[in-house]
Coordinates of C-alpha atoms in Angstrom, one line a residue:
M1 CA 167.1 89.7 -54.7
S2 CA 164.6 88.3 -52.2
D3 CA 161.1 89.8 -51.8
F4 CA 161.3 89.1 -48.0
F5 CA 163.5 90.5 -45.2
D6 CA 164.0 87.0 -43.9
A7 CA 162.6 83.4 -43.8
L8 CA 160.5 84.2 -40.7
E9 CA 158.0 86.1 -42.9
T10 CA 157.0 83.1 -44.9
R11 CA 156.9 80.3 -42.3
S12 CA 153.6 78.5 -41.8
P13 CA 151.2 80.1 -39.4
A14 CA 151.3 77.0 -37.3
E15 CA 155.1 77.0 -37.1
R16 CA 155.1 80.7 -36.1
E17 CA 152.4 80.2 -33.4
A18 CA 154.3 77.3 -32.0
A19 CA 157.5 79.3 -31.8
L20 CA 155.8 82.3 -30.2
M21 CA 154.1 80.2 -27.6
A22 CA 157.3 78.3 -26.9
A23 CA 159.1 81.6 -26.2
L24 CA 156.2 83.0 -24.0
P25 CA 156.8 81.2 -20.7
A26 CA 160.5 82.2 -20.5
M27 CA 159.5 85.8 -21.4
V28 CA 157.0 86.0 -18.6
A29 CA 159.4 84.5 -16.2
H30 CA 162.1 86.9 -17.3
A31 CA 159.7 89.9 -16.8
Q32 CA 158.8 88.6 -13.3
S33 CA 162.4 88.1 -12.2
R34 CA 164.2 91.0 -13.8
T35 CA 161.7 93.9 -13.4
D36 CA 160.0 95.1 -10.2
A37 CA 156.8 96.2 -12.1
F38 CA 156.0 92.8 -13.5
G39 CA 157.4 91.1 -10.4
A40 CA 154.5 92.8 -8.6
S41 CA 151.8 92.6 -11.2
L42 CA 152.5 89.0 -12.1
K43 CA 153.1 87.9 -8.5
G44 CA 151.9 84.3 -8.0
V45 CA 151.7 83.6 -11.7
D46 CA 153.3 80.3 -12.8
A47 CA 155.1 81.3 -15.9
S48 CA 155.6 77.8 -17.0
R49 CA 151.8 77.5 -17.6
I50 CA 151.6 80.5 -19.9
T51 CA 151.9 78.5 -23.1
S52 CA 148.8 79.6 -25.0
R53 CA 146.9 82.7 -26.0
A54 CA 144.1 81.6 -23.6
A55 CA 146.6 81.5 -20.8
L56 CA 148.1 84.8 -21.8
A57 CA 144.7 86.4 -21.7
T58 CA 144.4 85.6 -18.0
L59 CA 147.2 88.0 -17.2
P60 CA 146.5 91.7 -16.5
V61 CA 146.8 94.3 -19.2
V62 CA 149.3 97.1 -18.4
R63 CA 148.2 100.3 -20.0
K64 CA 150.4 103.3 -20.9
S65 CA 148.7 105.4 -18.2
E66 CA 149.8 102.8 -15.6
L67 CA 153.4 102.8 -16.9
L68 CA 153.5 106.6 -16.7
A69 CA 152.0 106.7 -13.2
R70 CA 154.5 104.1 -12.0
Q71 CA 157.4 106.0 -13.6
Q72 CA 156.3 109.3 -12.1
A73 CA 155.9 107.8 -8.6
S74 CA 159.3 106.1 -8.7
R75 CA 161.0 109.3 -9.9
A76 CA 159.3 111.4 -7.3
A77 CA 160.7 109.0 -4.7
G78 CA 164.2 109.2 -6.2
G79 CA 164.0 105.7 -7.6
D80 CA 164.2 104.0 -11.0
P81 CA 163.3 106.4 -13.8
F82 CA 161.7 103.5 -15.7
G83 CA 159.3 102.7 -12.9
G84 CA 160.6 99.1 -12.6
F85 CA 159.7 98.1 -16.2
S86 CA 163.3 98.0 -17.7
A87 CA 165.7 95.1 -17.3
I88 CA 168.6 97.2 -18.4
G89 CA 170.1 100.5 -17.3
W90 CA 173.3 102.1 -16.2
R91 CA 175.4 102.6 -13.0
G92 CA 173.3 103.8 -10.1
L93 CA 170.2 101.8 -11.1
A94 CA 169.1 98.3 -10.0
A95 CA 169.8 97.2 -13.6
A96 CA 173.3 98.6 -13.7
S97 CA 174.2 97.9 -17.4
G98 CA 172.9 97.1 -20.8
A99 CA 171.4 100.5 -21.9
R100 CA 172.9 102.2 -25.0
R101 CA 170.6 105.1 -25.2
V102 CA 167.6 106.4 -23.2
F103 CA 164.8 108.4 -24.7
Q104 CA 162.0 110.7 -23.5
S105 CA 158.5 110.7 -24.9
P106 CA 155.6 113.0 -23.8
G107 CA 154.5 112.5 -20.3
P108 CA 157.4 112.3 -19.8
I109 CA 157.9 108.5 -20.3
Y110 CA 161.4 107.2 -20.5
E111 CA 162.3 104.3 -22.8
P112 CA 165.6 102.4 -22.9
E113 CA 167.4 101.3 -26.0
G114 CA 169.6 98.2 -25.7
E115 CA 172.7 97.1 -27.5
G116 CA 171.3 94.7 -30.1
A117 CA 171.4 95.4 -33.8
D118 CA 168.1 96.7 -35.3
Y119 CA 166.9 97.0 -31.7
W120 CA 163.4 98.3 -32.6
R121 CA 163.1 95.7 -35.4
M122 CA 162.3 98.4 -38.0
G123 CA 164.4 96.7 -40.7
R124 CA 161.4 94.5 -41.7
A125 CA 159.1 97.4 -42.4
I126 CA 161.8 99.4 -44.2
Y127 CA 162.6 96.4 -46.4
A128 CA 158.9 95.9 -47.2
A129 CA 158.8 99.6 -48.3
G130 CA 161.3 98.8 -51.1
F131 CA 164.6 99.9 -49.5
R132 CA 167.5 97.7 -50.3
A133 CA 171.2 97.4 -49.5
G134 CA 173.2 100.2 -51.1
D135 CA 170.4 102.7 -51.0
L136 CA 170.8 106.1 -49.3
A137 CA 167.9 106.8 -47.0
H138 CA 167.2 110.4 -46.0
C139 CA 165.8 110.2 -42.4
S140 CA 163.9 113.2 -41.1
F141 CA 162.7 111.8 -37.8
S142 CA 163.9 113.4 -34.6
Y143 CA 167.3 112.2 -33.4
H144 CA 167.1 113.8 -30.0
L145 CA 164.8 113.1 -27.0
T146 CA 162.4 110.8 -28.8
P147 CA 163.5 107.4 -30.3
A148 CA 162.1 107.8 -33.8
G149 CA 165.3 108.7 -35.5
S150 CA 167.3 105.9 -33.9
M151 CA 164.5 103.4 -34.5
M152 CA 164.5 104.2 -38.2
E153 CA 168.2 104.6 -38.7
T154 CA 169.1 101.3 -37.1
G155 CA 166.4 99.6 -39.2
A156 CA 167.8 101.1 -42.4
H157 CA 171.3 100.0 -41.4
A158 CA 169.9 96.4 -40.9
V159 CA 168.7 96.5 -44.5
G160 CA 172.1 97.7 -45.6
C161 CA 171.2 101.3 -46.3
A162 CA 173.4 104.3 -45.7
T163 CA 171.5 107.1 -43.9
F164 CA 171.5 110.9 -43.9
P165 CA 170.3 112.0 -40.4
G166 CA 168.3 115.0 -41.5
G167 CA 166.3 115.2 -38.3
V168 CA 163.4 117.7 -38.1
G169 CA 163.1 121.2 -39.4
N170 CA 165.6 123.1 -41.5
T171 CA 163.6 122.5 -44.6
E172 CA 165.8 124.4 -47.0
M173 CA 168.9 122.7 -45.8
Q174 CA 167.3 119.3 -46.0
L175 CA 166.0 120.0 -49.5
Q176 CA 169.5 121.0 -50.5
A177 CA 170.9 117.7 -49.1
V178 CA 168.3 115.8 -51.2
M179 CA 169.3 117.6 -54.3
E180 CA 173.0 117.1 -53.8
L181 CA 173.1 113.6 -52.2
K182 CA 170.3 112.2 -54.4
P183 CA 169.0 109.6 -51.9
Q184 CA 166.8 106.8 -53.2
G185 CA 164.4 106.9 -50.3
Y186 CA 162.8 109.1 -47.6
I187 CA 162.0 108.1 -44.0
G188 CA 159.9 110.4 -41.9
T189 CA 156.5 111.9 -41.4
P190 CA 154.3 112.1 -44.5
S191 CA 153.5 115.8 -43.9
F192 CA 157.2 116.8 -44.0
L193 CA 157.7 114.8 -47.2
K194 CA 154.8 116.7 -48.8
I195 CA 156.3 120.0 -47.7
M196 CA 159.7 119.0 -49.3
V197 CA 158.1 117.9 -52.5
E198 CA 156.1 121.1 -52.8
K199 CA 159.0 123.4 -52.0
A200 CA 161.1 121.5 -54.6
Q201 CA 158.4 122.2 -57.2
E202 CA 158.3 125.9 -56.2
A203 CA 162.1 126.2 -56.5
G204 CA 162.4 124.0 -59.6
A205 CA 164.6 121.7 -57.7
D206 CA 165.2 118.1 -58.9
I207 CA 164.5 115.5 -56.2
R208 CA 163.4 112.8 -58.5
S209 CA 166.0 110.4 -57.0
V210 CA 163.5 109.8 -54.1
N211 CA 161.2 107.1 -55.4
K212 CA 160.2 105.4 -52.1
A213 CA 159.3 106.4 -48.6
M214 CA 158.8 104.8 -45.2
V215 CA 156.3 107.2 -43.4
S216 CA 155.0 107.0 -39.8
G217 CA 154.2 109.2 -36.8
E218 CA 151.0 110.4 -38.3
A219 CA 148.2 109.4 -40.6
C220 CA 148.9 108.9 -44.3
P221 CA 145.4 108.6 -45.9
P222 CA 145.0 106.9 -49.3
S223 CA 144.5 110.4 -50.9
L224 CA 148.0 111.5 -49.7
R225 CA 149.5 108.1 -50.6
D226 CA 148.1 108.6 -54.2
W227 CA 149.5 112.1 -54.3
F228 CA 152.9 110.8 -53.5
A229 CA 152.5 108.1 -56.2
S230 CA 151.7 110.9 -58.7
Q231 CA 155.0 112.4 -57.8
G232 CA 156.9 109.2 -58.4
I233 CA 157.2 108.2 -54.8
A234 CA 155.8 104.9 -53.4
A235 CA 155.0 105.6 -49.8
F236 CA 154.5 102.9 -47.2
Q237 CA 153.3 103.1 -43.6
C238 CA 154.2 101.2 -40.4
Y239 CA 152.7 101.0 -36.9
A240 CA 155.3 101.4 -34.2
T241 CA 155.5 102.8 -30.7
A242 CA 158.3 104.2 -28.5
D243 CA 157.6 101.4 -26.0
L244 CA 157.4 98.4 -28.3
G245 CA 159.2 99.3 -31.6
L246 CA 157.6 97.8 -34.7
V247 CA 154.2 96.3 -34.3
A248 CA 153.0 96.0 -37.9
Y249 CA 153.9 97.2 -41.4
E250 CA 152.4 97.8 -44.9
T251 CA 153.4 95.8 -47.9
S252 CA 153.0 96.3 -51.7
A253 CA 149.6 94.5 -51.4
R254 CA 148.2 97.6 -49.7
E255 CA 145.9 95.3 -47.7
G256 CA 146.2 96.2 -44.0
L257 CA 149.4 95.9 -42.0
V258 CA 151.3 92.6 -41.4
L259 CA 152.3 91.9 -37.8
D260 CA 156.0 92.0 -36.9
E261 CA 157.6 88.6 -36.1
G262 CA 158.9 89.7 -32.7
V263 CA 155.6 90.5 -31.0
I264 CA 152.4 88.7 -29.9
V265 CA 149.4 90.8 -30.6
E266 CA 145.9 90.5 -29.1
I267 CA 142.8 92.6 -29.9
V268 CA 140.8 93.0 -26.7
R269 CA 137.5 94.7 -25.8
P270 CA 138.3 98.3 -24.7
G271 CA 138.4 98.6 -20.9
T272 CA 139.1 94.9 -20.4
G273 CA 141.7 92.3 -21.2
D274 CA 139.2 90.0 -22.9
P275 CA 140.1 89.1 -26.6
V276 CA 137.4 89.9 -29.1
P277 CA 136.3 87.6 -31.9
E278 CA 138.4 87.8 -35.1
G279 CA 137.3 90.8 -37.2
E280 CA 135.8 92.8 -34.3
V281 CA 137.4 96.1 -33.5
G282 CA 139.2 96.4 -30.2
E283 CA 142.3 97.6 -28.4
V284 CA 145.7 96.5 -29.6
V285 CA 147.5 94.7 -26.7
V286 CA 151.1 93.6 -27.4
T287 CA 153.5 91.3 -25.7
T288 CA 157.1 91.9 -26.9
L289 CA 159.9 89.3 -26.9
N290 CA 162.4 92.1 -26.1
R291 CA 164.2 90.9 -23.0
D292 CA 165.6 94.3 -22.3
Y293 CA 162.2 95.9 -21.9
P294 CA 159.9 92.9 -21.5
L295 CA 156.4 94.4 -21.7
V296 CA 153.8 91.7 -21.2
R297 CA 150.2 92.5 -22.4
F298 CA 151.0 96.2 -23.0
G299 CA 147.8 98.0 -23.9
T300 CA 148.6 100.6 -26.6
G301 CA 145.3 102.4 -26.4
D302 CA 145.0 102.1 -30.1
L303 CA 142.0 100.4 -31.9
S304 CA 142.3 98.0 -34.7
A305 CA 140.9 94.6 -36.0
V306 CA 142.3 91.4 -37.5
L307 CA 141.9 91.0 -41.2
P308 CA 141.0 87.5 -42.5
G309 CA 143.5 85.6 -44.6
T310 CA 147.1 86.3 -45.3
C311 CA 148.9 88.9 -47.3
P312 CA 149.0 88.4 -51.1
T313 CA 152.8 89.1 -51.1
G314 CA 153.4 85.7 -49.5
R315 CA 153.9 87.0 -45.9
T316 CA 152.0 84.6 -43.7
N317 CA 151.7 86.5 -40.4
T318 CA 148.3 87.9 -39.2
R319 CA 147.2 91.3 -40.7
I320 CA 145.4 94.1 -38.9
K321 CA 143.5 96.9 -40.4
G322 CA 145.8 99.6 -39.1
W323 CA 145.0 102.5 -36.7
M324 CA 141.3 102.9 -36.2
G325 CA 141.1 105.4 -33.3
R326 CA 141.7 105.4 -29.5
A327 CA 140.4 102.9 -27.0
D328 CA 140.2 105.3 -24.1
Q329 CA 136.6 106.5 -24.3
T330 CA 136.1 107.7 -20.7
V331 CA 133.4 110.4 -20.4
K332 CA 132.1 112.5 -17.5
V333 CA 128.4 112.3 -17.0
R334 CA 126.7 114.5 -14.4
G335 CA 129.9 114.9 -12.5
M336 CA 130.9 111.2 -12.6
F337 CA 133.5 109.6 -14.8
V338 CA 132.2 106.6 -16.7
H339 CA 134.8 104.3 -18.4
P340 CA 134.7 101.3 -20.7
G341 CA 135.7 98.9 -17.9
Q342 CA 132.4 99.8 -16.1
V343 CA 130.4 98.9 -19.2
A344 CA 132.4 95.6 -19.4
E345 CA 131.5 94.9 -15.8
V346 CA 127.7 95.4 -16.5
V347 CA 128.0 92.9 -19.4
K348 CA 129.9 90.4 -17.3
R349 CA 127.0 90.3 -14.8
H350 CA 124.5 89.5 -17.5
P351 CA 125.5 86.5 -19.6
E352 CA 122.6 87.0 -22.0
V353 CA 124.4 90.1 -23.4
S354 CA 127.0 89.7 -26.1
R355 CA 128.0 93.3 -26.9
A356 CA 127.3 96.7 -25.4
R357 CA 127.5 100.4 -26.3
L358 CA 126.8 103.3 -23.9
V359 CA 125.5 106.4 -25.7
V360 CA 125.6 109.7 -23.9
Q361 CA 123.3 112.3 -25.4
G362 CA 121.8 115.7 -24.6
E363 CA 123.7 118.8 -23.6
M364 CA 126.3 119.2 -20.9
A365 CA 124.7 119.3 -17.4
S366 CA 121.4 117.8 -18.8
D367 CA 122.8 114.7 -20.4
R368 CA 121.4 111.2 -20.4
M369 CA 122.7 107.7 -20.9
T370 CA 121.4 104.9 -23.0
L371 CA 123.0 101.5 -22.8
K372 CA 122.4 99.6 -26.0
L373 CA 122.9 95.9 -25.7
E374 CA 122.9 92.9 -28.2
T375 CA 121.2 89.8 -26.9
A376 CA 119.8 86.7 -28.5
T377 CA 117.5 86.0 -25.5
P378 CA 115.7 89.3 -24.5
A379 CA 113.9 87.8 -21.5
D380 CA 111.1 89.7 -19.6
G381 CA 112.5 92.1 -17.1
L382 CA 116.1 91.9 -18.4
A383 CA 116.2 95.6 -19.3
A384 CA 115.1 96.6 -15.8
R385 CA 117.7 94.3 -14.2
I386 CA 120.4 95.7 -16.3
A387 CA 119.4 99.2 -15.5
D388 CA 119.8 98.4 -11.8
T389 CA 123.3 97.0 -12.5
V390 CA 124.3 100.1 -14.4
R391 CA 123.2 102.2 -11.4
D392 CA 125.1 99.9 -9.1
V393 CA 128.3 100.0 -11.1
T394 CA 128.3 103.7 -12.3
K395 CA 126.1 105.4 -9.6
L396 CA 124.1 106.8 -12.5
R397 CA 120.7 106.1 -14.1
S398 CA 120.6 104.9 -17.6
E399 CA 118.0 103.8 -20.1
V400 CA 118.5 100.3 -21.5
E401 CA 117.8 99.3 -25.1
L402 CA 117.9 95.6 -26.1
L403 CA 118.9 94.9 -29.7
P404 CA 119.3 91.8 -31.9
V405 CA 122.8 90.4 -32.3
G406 CA 124.7 92.2 -35.0
S407 CA 122.9 95.5 -34.6
L408 CA 125.8 97.6 -33.1
P409 CA 128.5 99.0 -35.4
N410 CA 131.9 97.2 -35.5
D411 CA 134.0 100.3 -34.7
G412 CA 135.4 99.5 -31.3
K413 CA 133.4 102.1 -29.5
V414 CA 132.1 101.0 -26.1
I415 CA 131.1 104.6 -25.1
E416 CA 129.8 107.1 -27.6
D417 CA 129.7 110.7 -26.6
A418 CA 127.0 112.2 -28.7
R419 CA 126.4 115.3 -26.7
S420 CA 126.2 118.9 -28.0
Y421 CA 129.1 121.0 -26.8
Q422 CA 127.9 124.3 -28.4

């Protein structure tokens, strides 16, 4: 039995990169021609020239807030519920066919599901979690409104598993099903798995058939993972979104998350579309190769960083550290919103600066800003010039502190709100 879901996981990094970059121009062209949203945002772009990561980085980042705003505006006008982002739909829409299901996430944001097998590509993550053909997987993700249940079930089917669609809630009935069906694995949130294990212990119920789990939807810290292990359950995490499907997944090495084979991932400086150096924390930006929902440079709003080297399991794709917080660090200072893009604009105007962090301190209504900057060449008058730029960009006064390169923490924060709210 293979240790890998397919041969794509072990191809050389050079072979993988060549394949992804070869697929990229056609993907950009498809998004331009088949969706109104990218037809507008990528107007004038020569898709045939988008053949490298450097070229990809010149395209605009589409963030979830923009997707939601466009969907809301389109629906208010009686138009496309997807806001022009989907290349599939049903009768009555511009894309009149191809959708198998449609889901609603908070916002609301609507996401289409197409007709392909393992549409969300979750099979790779479920296989890495130890599930194999012939297993019964108990799936306790929601099967209505949101796509999680369908995402996981179609992935389990791709592995060859049978599934019990438990859905959410009804703990006693789900526990009874586990006792009587004796599934080999659990798929769902880590918190619900913990509840079921504890209720089984209270009731003296035997659920020892469950020896592995694919958990997602919320954090599963090492302490909880170790607790599951003490109960005989090997729990693995994955990083997926309702817009993109699988982005990255955990392996038995327990060293970060390996990127999925069907996405191109960049880590960019929050508030910008500029890739950061390898190892630096930034926002996860994803280009999917899904032609039904062709998101190009989709900003997830999540922070992460690339890990050096490859996975000890033999999987050769890039690894990321996992979820490290949110990239949207907008704050309100003296009645004015300040966002990471403005900090990036200040840095752009001063090439001597390599990294920046805006710290907001004090109490509400009497707060103050300090822009901390790394520079290898702290020339005379630089701090004063930068202070003028900050005022020009934000309309607010700020102190400026020049620091040696490497002084700021590598945590992805561009704006730190250190005020007292008591």
